[in-house]
Amino acid sequence: MDVFRVTGSRPLRGSIQTCGAKNAALPLFAAALLTDETVTIENVPELSDIRFMADIMRHLGATVERTEPTTWAITAGRLTPHAPYDLVRKMRASVCLMGPLIARLRSAVVSLPGGCVIGPRPIDLHLKGFAGLGCGVSIEGGYVHIDGRHLRGADLFLGGRHGSTALGTVNVLMAAVLAPGTTRIESAACEPEVVDVCRMLVAMGAKIEGIGSHALVVEGVERLHGATHRVIPDRIEAGTYLLAGAITGGDVTVEGARASDLAALLDKLRECGVPIEAPRPDCLRVRADLPHTRRAIDVITMPHPGFATDLQAQMCALMSVTPGLSILTEKVFPNRFMHVPELQRMGADIAIEGPSAIVKGLPRLSGAPVMASDLRASAALVLAALAAHGESWIQRVYHIDRGYERIDLRLQKLGASIERLPAEAMPRHLSAE
Ligand code: EPZ
């Protein structure tokens, strides 16, 4: 396992290009199973989660080849409906293989994914949607058994206690596109990644109306054909690098950052006083090197177009060094505060009150050895270490590699002092392993 050694308080300067969106690429891979023709997906990020998904799909019988560094060709000729626990547990998003298996084979036997550090991660809304489409759904031995022999279109409501479900929407949608009849999905998620999957499905011959809204209407078709699709830019990666520029008082340009995908973040950064420019379409520039006054803000995470839960931890790091009392309320994953104890090790003054983090901004944080946990909490630790005075060590960086392509090299390009070292390089007295 690798660690990062970071020497902080250096303003970042320069430009980076965002990669393709992880949370679009994963369901797009699954959607390629809906046809026996080849689907080519471009601008795929080079991440461990993508490789895990490819392995699971190969286990199901698909040919999954990386033809260029960011281009993959997927051909799902003959498929088996069984996705085993030892593969599914490694990558929770593989639950979205259920929809295509039901659509193609009228059957799916997929392991329950289990929880992760940000919460239990239930899939009750996914299963409610499949049952609504006429499937028999049962759970035995830790596996979901789905009988799709009577699959048909239906009117569905997919809203849950925390609002819409991104993967639940695409999972059920992928069953509906080959279901005889009409399917209406109310309270559908409209994250940009969901829209991207809808667009590829239409390119494959699916009939979907209402794309980008909370109400989707699907006319089932007999079969889908191959297509070539380019993954949208990763808005969470883009937002993370903008926040890295903000927290270090730097001047960072993020190419490929679509302002329309990040409207809630940009609104909050401007409210906080951080100078942000949009020099041209799909490009954002943070100018925290310019004189400006920072002030505390309130943030509440919500489904899109609200403030993205995947940027909450990174925003919390910025608020840790923003004067005043900020409140960050997590409405999507209520206990997504794994970053807080580690930020406190760097001196952050944060109190958790139910679903909210009360953050008292300090003039600065101090470097410390910290432990990465979930993907976005780990990104928050990197941001805090970049701003902190002194040296930080971040352990278990494999969490970060799941969602950020070589974040160390790309931050180095922006002038950060960050290096990836083997775990053994970390002084023993600092390690928590
Ligand atoms: C996707 O997860 C993303 N992952 C998550 O990003 C992201 O945080 C999340 O959407 C919200 O935007 C991928 O796309 C691979 P949800 P997903 O279903 O679809 C509850 C990252 O860091 N819920 O939209 O699994 C759920 O517990 C990851 O890149 C149910 O109750 O999330 C949560 O509270 C983390 N029942 C809320 O809905 C269900 O059946 C939203 O979850 C499904 C979800």
Coordinates of C-alpha atoms and ligand atoms in Angstrom, one line a residue:
M1 CA 0.0 0.0 0.0
D2 CA 1.3 3.5 -0.9
V3 CA 1.3 6.6 1.2
F4 CA 1.4 10.3 0.2
R5 CA 3.9 12.7 1.8
V6 CA 2.7 16.3 1.4
T7 CA 4.4 19.5 2.4
G8 CA 1.7 22.2 2.5
S9 CA 1.1 25.9 2.3
R10 CA 2.2 26.2 -1.3
P11 CA -0.3 28.0 -3.6
L12 CA -1.2 25.8 -6.7
R13 CA -0.7 27.4 -10.1
G14 CA -1.4 26.0 -13.5
S15 CA -4.0 24.1 -15.6
I16 CA -5.3 20.6 -15.6
Q17 CA -7.6 18.7 -17.9
T18 CA -10.4 16.7 -16.3
C19 CA -10.8 13.0 -17.0
G20 CA -14.0 11.2 -18.0
A21 CA -16.5 10.9 -15.2
K22 CA -16.1 7.7 -13.1
N23 CA -19.8 7.8 -12.1
A24 CA -20.8 7.9 -15.7
A25 CA -18.3 5.4 -17.0
L26 CA -19.3 2.6 -14.6
P27 CA -23.0 2.5 -15.6
L28 CA -22.1 3.1 -19.2
F29 CA -20.0 -0.1 -19.1
A30 CA -23.0 -1.9 -17.7
A31 CA -25.2 -0.5 -20.4
A32 CA -23.0 -2.0 -23.0
L33 CA -24.3 -5.4 -21.9
L34 CA -27.7 -4.5 -23.4
T35 CA -26.6 -5.5 -26.9
D36 CA -24.5 -8.3 -28.5
E37 CA -22.9 -5.7 -30.8
T38 CA -19.7 -3.9 -29.9
V39 CA -20.1 -0.7 -27.8
T40 CA -17.0 1.6 -27.8
I41 CA -16.7 4.0 -24.9
E42 CA -14.2 6.8 -25.1
N43 CA -12.7 9.2 -22.5
V44 CA -12.8 6.5 -19.8
P45 CA -10.8 7.4 -16.8
E46 CA -7.9 5.2 -15.8
L47 CA -9.1 4.1 -12.4
S48 CA -9.1 0.9 -10.3
D49 CA -12.9 0.9 -10.2
I50 CA -13.1 0.8 -14.0
R51 CA -10.7 -2.2 -14.0
F52 CA -12.9 -3.9 -11.3
M53 CA -16.0 -3.4 -13.4
A54 CA -14.3 -4.8 -16.5
D55 CA -13.3 -7.9 -14.5
I56 CA -16.8 -8.5 -13.3
M57 CA -18.2 -8.1 -16.9
R58 CA -15.6 -10.5 -18.2
H59 CA -16.8 -13.0 -15.6
L60 CA -20.3 -12.5 -16.9
G61 CA -19.1 -13.5 -20.4
A62 CA -18.5 -10.2 -22.1
T63 CA -15.4 -9.3 -24.0
V64 CA -14.0 -6.1 -22.5
E65 CA -10.9 -4.7 -24.1
R66 CA -9.0 -1.5 -23.6
T67 CA -8.1 -0.6 -27.1
E68 CA -6.4 2.8 -26.2
P69 CA -5.5 4.3 -22.9
T70 CA -9.0 5.8 -22.4
T71 CA -11.0 3.8 -25.0
W72 CA -12.7 0.5 -24.2
A73 CA -14.5 -1.9 -26.6
I74 CA -17.2 -4.1 -25.0
T75 CA -19.0 -7.0 -26.8
A76 CA -21.5 -8.9 -24.8
G77 CA -22.2 -12.0 -26.9
R78 CA -23.2 -14.8 -24.6
L79 CA -23.8 -13.8 -20.9
T80 CA -24.3 -15.6 -17.7
P81 CA -26.7 -14.0 -15.1
H82 CA -24.5 -14.7 -12.0
A83 CA -22.3 -12.0 -10.5
P84 CA -20.4 -13.4 -7.4
Y85 CA -19.9 -11.8 -4.0
D86 CA -16.1 -11.8 -4.2
L87 CA -16.3 -9.5 -7.2
V88 CA -19.4 -7.4 -6.4
R89 CA -18.2 -6.5 -2.9
K90 CA -15.0 -4.9 -4.4
M91 CA -17.0 -2.4 -6.3
R92 CA -20.5 -1.5 -5.2
A93 CA -21.5 0.1 -8.4
S94 CA -21.6 -3.3 -10.0
V95 CA -25.1 -3.6 -8.7
C96 CA -26.1 -1.7 -11.9
L97 CA -25.3 -4.9 -13.8
M98 CA -28.7 -6.2 -12.7
G99 CA -30.7 -4.1 -15.1
P100 CA -28.9 -5.2 -18.3
L101 CA -28.9 -8.9 -17.1
I102 CA -32.7 -8.7 -16.6
A103 CA -33.2 -7.1 -20.0
R104 CA -30.9 -9.5 -21.9
L105 CA -31.4 -12.8 -20.0
R106 CA -34.6 -12.1 -18.1
S107 CA -32.7 -13.3 -15.1
A108 CA -30.0 -12.0 -12.7
V109 CA -28.3 -13.5 -9.6
V110 CA -26.2 -10.7 -8.2
S111 CA -24.6 -10.5 -4.7
L112 CA -25.8 -7.9 -2.4
P113 CA -23.0 -5.3 -2.4
G114 CA -22.7 -4.7 1.3
G115 CA -22.2 -1.4 2.9
C116 CA -19.2 1.0 2.9
V117 CA -17.8 3.6 5.2
I118 CA -20.3 6.2 4.1
G119 CA -23.3 4.1 5.1
P120 CA -25.3 0.9 4.5
R121 CA -25.9 1.7 0.8
P122 CA -29.3 0.0 0.5
I123 CA -30.6 -1.0 -2.9
D124 CA -34.3 -1.3 -2.0
L125 CA -35.3 1.3 -4.6
H126 CA -33.5 -0.7 -7.3
L127 CA -35.4 -3.8 -6.3
K128 CA -38.7 -1.9 -6.0
G129 CA -38.2 -0.7 -9.6
F130 CA -37.5 -4.2 -10.9
A131 CA -40.6 -5.6 -9.0
G132 CA -42.6 -2.8 -10.5
L133 CA -41.5 -4.0 -14.0
G134 CA -43.0 -7.4 -13.2
C135 CA -39.9 -9.2 -12.0
G136 CA -39.8 -11.7 -9.2
V137 CA -37.3 -10.5 -6.6
S138 CA -36.0 -12.6 -3.7
I139 CA -32.9 -12.4 -1.5
E140 CA -31.3 -15.7 -0.5
G141 CA -27.8 -16.3 0.9
G142 CA -26.7 -12.8 0.3
Y143 CA -27.7 -12.8 -3.3
V144 CA -30.5 -11.0 -5.1
H145 CA -32.4 -13.5 -7.4
I146 CA -34.4 -11.7 -10.1
D147 CA -36.8 -13.5 -12.4
G148 CA -37.5 -11.3 -15.3
R149 CA -39.6 -13.7 -17.5
H150 CA -42.7 -11.4 -17.1
L151 CA -40.8 -8.1 -17.6
R152 CA -43.1 -5.4 -18.8
G153 CA -43.4 -1.6 -18.8
A154 CA -45.0 0.1 -15.8
D155 CA -45.4 3.3 -13.9
L156 CA -42.8 3.6 -11.2
F157 CA -41.8 6.0 -8.4
L158 CA -38.2 5.8 -7.4
G159 CA -37.9 8.5 -4.7
G160 CA -36.5 7.4 -1.4
R161 CA -36.0 8.9 2.1
H162 CA -33.0 10.8 0.8
G163 CA -34.5 11.8 -2.6
S164 CA -33.7 10.2 -5.9
T165 CA -31.2 7.5 -6.6
A166 CA -28.6 7.9 -9.3
L167 CA -27.6 4.2 -9.8
G168 CA -31.1 3.1 -9.0
T169 CA -32.5 5.2 -11.8
V170 CA -30.0 3.9 -14.4
N171 CA -30.4 0.3 -13.2
V172 CA -34.1 0.3 -13.6
L173 CA -33.9 2.3 -16.8
M174 CA -31.6 -0.4 -18.3
A175 CA -34.2 -3.1 -17.6
A176 CA -37.0 -0.9 -19.0
V177 CA -35.5 -0.1 -22.4
L178 CA -36.0 -3.7 -23.4
A179 CA -39.3 -4.2 -21.5
P180 CA -42.4 -4.5 -23.7
G181 CA -44.7 -1.5 -23.3
T182 CA -44.2 1.9 -21.7
T183 CA -42.4 2.7 -18.5
R184 CA -42.7 6.0 -16.6
I185 CA -40.1 6.7 -13.9
E186 CA -41.2 9.4 -11.5
S187 CA -38.6 10.9 -9.1
A188 CA -35.9 9.8 -11.4
A189 CA -32.3 11.1 -10.7
C190 CA -31.1 13.7 -13.1
E191 CA -27.4 13.8 -12.3
P192 CA -25.2 14.6 -15.4
E193 CA -24.0 11.0 -15.2
V194 CA -27.5 9.7 -15.5
V195 CA -28.1 12.0 -18.5
D196 CA -24.9 10.6 -20.1
V197 CA -26.2 7.0 -19.7
C198 CA -29.6 8.0 -21.2
R199 CA -27.8 9.6 -24.2
M200 CA -25.8 6.4 -24.9
L201 CA -28.9 4.2 -24.6
V202 CA -30.6 6.4 -27.1
A203 CA -27.6 6.1 -29.4
M204 CA -28.0 2.3 -29.0
G205 CA -31.6 2.6 -30.2
A206 CA -33.5 3.0 -26.9
K207 CA -36.6 5.3 -26.8
I208 CA -36.3 7.6 -23.8
E209 CA -38.1 10.9 -23.3
G210 CA -37.6 13.4 -20.5
I211 CA -33.8 13.0 -20.3
G212 CA -32.4 15.4 -17.7
S213 CA -35.7 15.7 -15.8
H214 CA -37.1 13.9 -12.8
A215 CA -39.7 12.1 -15.1
L216 CA -38.5 9.6 -17.7
V217 CA -40.7 7.9 -20.2
V218 CA -39.4 4.8 -22.0
E219 CA -40.9 2.9 -24.9
G220 CA -39.5 -0.7 -24.8
V221 CA -37.8 -2.0 -28.0
E222 CA -36.9 -5.5 -29.1
R223 CA -33.2 -5.0 -29.1
L224 CA -30.4 -2.4 -29.0
H225 CA -27.4 -2.1 -31.3
G226 CA -23.8 -1.1 -30.9
A227 CA -22.7 2.6 -30.6
T228 CA -19.6 4.8 -29.8
H229 CA -19.9 7.1 -26.9
R230 CA -17.6 9.7 -25.2
V231 CA -17.9 9.9 -21.4
I232 CA -18.7 13.4 -20.0
P233 CA -16.1 15.2 -17.9
D234 CA -15.9 14.3 -14.2
R235 CA -17.6 17.2 -12.4
I236 CA -16.5 15.9 -9.0
E237 CA -12.8 15.7 -10.0
A238 CA -13.2 19.2 -11.5
G239 CA -14.7 20.5 -8.4
T240 CA -12.0 18.9 -6.3
Y241 CA -9.3 20.7 -8.2
L242 CA -11.1 24.0 -8.0
L243 CA -11.3 23.6 -4.3
A244 CA -7.6 22.7 -4.2
G245 CA -6.9 26.0 -5.9
A246 CA -9.1 27.8 -3.4
I247 CA -7.7 26.2 -0.2
T248 CA -4.1 26.9 -1.2
G249 CA -4.7 30.5 -2.4
G250 CA -3.8 29.5 -5.9
D251 CA -4.6 30.2 -9.5
V252 CA -5.9 26.9 -11.0
T253 CA -7.6 26.4 -14.4
V254 CA -9.7 23.3 -14.9
E255 CA -10.2 22.4 -18.5
G256 CA -13.3 20.4 -19.2
A257 CA -15.1 21.7 -16.2
R258 CA -18.7 22.3 -17.3
A259 CA -20.1 25.2 -15.3
S260 CA -23.7 23.8 -15.7
D261 CA -22.6 20.6 -13.9
L262 CA -21.1 22.6 -11.0
A263 CA -23.6 25.4 -10.5
A264 CA -24.2 24.7 -6.8
L265 CA -20.5 24.6 -6.1
L266 CA -19.8 27.8 -8.0
D267 CA -22.7 29.5 -6.2
K268 CA -21.2 28.5 -2.8
L269 CA -17.6 29.4 -3.7
R270 CA -18.8 32.8 -4.8
E271 CA -20.9 33.2 -1.6
C272 CA -17.7 32.3 0.3
G273 CA -15.8 35.1 -1.6
V274 CA -13.6 32.9 -3.7
P275 CA -12.9 34.6 -7.1
I276 CA -14.0 32.2 -9.9
E277 CA -13.8 32.9 -13.7
A278 CA -15.3 31.1 -16.7
P279 CA -12.8 32.1 -19.4
R280 CA -14.5 30.0 -22.0
P281 CA -17.1 27.2 -22.2
D282 CA -16.1 24.0 -20.4
C283 CA -13.3 25.8 -18.5
L284 CA -13.3 27.2 -15.0
R285 CA -10.5 29.1 -13.2
V286 CA -10.2 29.8 -9.5
R287 CA -8.2 33.0 -8.7
A288 CA -7.7 32.6 -5.0
D289 CA -4.3 34.4 -5.4
L290 CA -6.2 37.7 -6.0
P291 CA -7.0 39.8 -2.9
H292 CA -10.4 38.7 -1.6
T293 CA -12.4 38.4 1.7
R294 CA -13.5 35.0 2.7
R295 CA -16.7 34.4 4.8
A296 CA -18.4 31.4 6.3
I297 CA -21.3 29.8 4.5
D298 CA -24.0 27.2 5.0
V299 CA -24.1 24.2 2.6
I300 CA -26.7 21.4 2.4
T301 CA -26.1 18.5 0.1
M302 CA -28.9 17.4 -2.1
P303 CA -29.5 15.3 -5.3
H304 CA -28.6 17.2 -8.5
P305 CA -28.9 20.1 -9.2
G306 CA -28.3 20.6 -5.4
F307 CA -24.8 20.7 -3.9
A308 CA -23.2 17.4 -4.6
T309 CA -22.6 15.1 -1.7
D310 CA -19.4 14.0 -3.4
L311 CA -18.0 17.5 -2.8
Q312 CA -19.1 17.9 0.8
A313 CA -15.9 16.6 2.4
Q314 CA -13.7 18.7 0.1
M315 CA -15.8 21.8 1.0
C316 CA -15.4 21.0 4.7
A317 CA -11.7 21.2 4.3
L318 CA -12.0 24.6 2.7
M319 CA -14.3 25.8 5.5
S320 CA -11.8 24.6 8.1
V321 CA -9.6 27.5 7.1
T322 CA -12.3 30.0 6.2
P323 CA -13.0 32.6 8.9
G324 CA -16.3 32.3 10.8
L325 CA -18.7 29.4 11.6
S326 CA -19.8 27.3 8.6
I327 CA -22.5 24.6 8.7
L328 CA -22.3 21.7 6.2
T329 CA -25.4 19.5 6.3
E330 CA -25.3 16.1 4.6
K331 CA -28.8 15.1 3.4
V332 CA -27.8 12.4 1.0
F333 CA -25.5 10.2 3.1
P334 CA -26.2 11.4 6.7
N335 CA -23.1 10.0 8.3
R336 CA -20.6 10.9 5.5
F337 CA -18.2 12.5 7.9
M338 CA -15.2 10.1 7.9
H339 CA -13.0 13.0 7.0
V340 CA -13.8 15.0 10.2
P341 CA -11.7 13.0 12.8
E342 CA -8.7 13.1 10.4
L343 CA -9.1 16.9 9.7
Q344 CA -9.3 17.3 13.5
R345 CA -5.8 15.6 13.7
M346 CA -4.6 18.5 11.5
G347 CA -6.1 21.0 14.0
A348 CA -9.5 21.6 12.4
D349 CA -12.2 22.8 14.8
I350 CA -15.3 20.8 13.7
A351 CA -18.3 19.5 15.7
I352 CA -20.8 17.0 14.4
E353 CA -24.4 17.7 15.3
G354 CA -26.6 15.0 13.7
P355 CA -26.4 15.4 9.9
S356 CA -24.4 18.6 10.2
A357 CA -20.8 19.5 10.6
I358 CA -20.3 22.9 12.4
V359 CA -16.9 24.2 11.2
K360 CA -15.1 27.0 13.0
G361 CA -12.6 28.4 10.5
L362 CA -9.0 28.7 11.7
P363 CA -6.1 30.7 10.3
R364 CA -4.3 27.5 9.3
L365 CA -4.1 23.8 9.8
S366 CA -0.9 21.9 10.8
G367 CA 0.4 18.9 8.9
A368 CA -0.1 15.5 10.5
P369 CA -0.2 11.8 9.7
V370 CA -3.8 10.9 8.7
M371 CA -5.7 7.9 7.3
A372 CA -7.6 7.9 4.1
S373 CA -11.1 6.2 4.3
D374 CA -13.8 6.7 1.6
L375 CA -12.9 8.2 -1.7
R376 CA -14.0 11.8 -1.1
A377 CA -13.0 11.9 2.5
S378 CA -9.5 11.0 1.3
A379 CA -9.6 13.8 -1.3
A380 CA -10.5 16.2 1.5
L381 CA -7.4 15.1 3.4
V382 CA -5.2 15.8 0.4
L383 CA -6.7 19.3 0.1
A384 CA -6.2 20.0 3.8
A385 CA -2.6 18.7 3.6
L386 CA -1.9 21.0 0.7
A387 CA -3.0 24.0 2.7
A388 CA -1.5 23.0 6.1
H389 CA 1.7 24.2 7.5
G390 CA 4.3 21.5 7.7
E391 CA 4.4 17.9 6.5
S392 CA 1.5 15.4 6.3
W393 CA 1.5 11.7 5.6
I394 CA -1.7 10.2 4.1
Q395 CA -2.1 6.4 4.5
R396 CA -4.2 4.0 2.4
V397 CA -4.1 6.2 -0.7
Y398 CA -5.7 3.3 -2.7
H399 CA -9.0 4.8 -1.6
I400 CA -8.1 7.9 -3.6
D401 CA -6.9 6.0 -6.6
R402 CA -10.4 4.6 -7.0
G403 CA -11.7 7.9 -8.2
Y404 CA -8.8 10.2 -9.0
E405 CA -6.4 9.4 -11.9
R406 CA -2.9 9.9 -10.5
I407 CA -3.8 12.8 -8.3
D408 CA -0.2 13.0 -7.0
L409 CA 1.3 13.6 -10.5
R410 CA -1.4 16.1 -11.5
L411 CA -1.0 18.1 -8.3
Q412 CA 2.7 18.1 -8.8
K413 CA 2.1 19.6 -12.2
L414 CA 0.2 22.4 -10.3
G415 CA 3.3 23.0 -8.1
A416 CA 2.2 20.9 -5.1
S417 CA 4.8 19.1 -2.9
I418 CA 3.2 15.7 -2.9
E419 CA 5.0 12.4 -3.5
R420 CA 3.7 8.8 -3.6
L421 CA 5.9 6.5 -1.5
P422 CA 5.7 2.9 -0.4
A423 CA 4.1 2.5 3.1
E424 CA 7.5 1.4 4.4
A425 CA 8.9 4.9 3.8
M426 CA 6.7 6.3 6.4
P427 CA 8.4 6.8 9.8
R428 CA 7.2 3.9 12.0
H429 CA 6.3 6.2 14.9
L430 CA 3.9 8.1 12.6
S431 CA 2.1 5.1 11.0
A432 CA -1.3 3.9 12.3
E433 CA -1.0 0.5 10.4
Ligands
EPZ1 C1 -23.9 7.4 -6.8 O1 -24.1 6.4 -5.9 C2 -22.5 7.7 -6.9 N1 -21.7 6.5 -7.2 C3 -22.0 8.2 -5.5 O2 -20.6 8.6 -5.7 C4 -22.8 9.5 -5.2 O3 -22.4 9.9 -3.9 C5 -24.3 9.2 -5.2 O4 -24.6 8.6 -6.5 C6 -25.1 10.4 -4.9 O5 -24.9 11.3 -5.9 C7 -21.7 6.1 -8.5 O6 -22.4 6.6 -9.4 C8 -20.9 4.8 -8.8 P1 -27.8 7.0 -4.6 P2 -25.5 5.7 -5.7 O7 -28.5 5.8 -4.9 O8 -26.3 5.8 -6.9 C9 -30.2 6.1 -0.7 C10 -18.3 8.7 -5.2 O9 -17.7 9.1 -4.2 N2 -30.7 4.9 -1.4 O10 -28.0 8.2 -5.5 O11 -25.3 4.4 -5.0 C11 -28.7 6.0 -0.5 O12 -28.4 5.3 0.7 C12 -19.6 7.9 -4.9 O13 -18.0 8.8 -6.4 C13 -31.7 4.1 -0.8 O14 -32.1 4.4 0.3 O15 -26.2 6.7 -4.6 C14 -28.4 7.5 -0.3 O16 -28.7 7.9 1.0 C15 -20.0 7.8 -3.4 N3 -32.2 3.1 -1.5 C16 -29.3 8.2 -1.3 O17 -30.4 7.2 -1.6 C17 -31.7 2.7 -2.7 O18 -32.2 1.7 -3.3 C18 -28.6 8.5 -2.7 O19 -28.0 7.3 -3.1 C19 -30.7 3.5 -3.3 C20 -30.2 4.6 -2.6

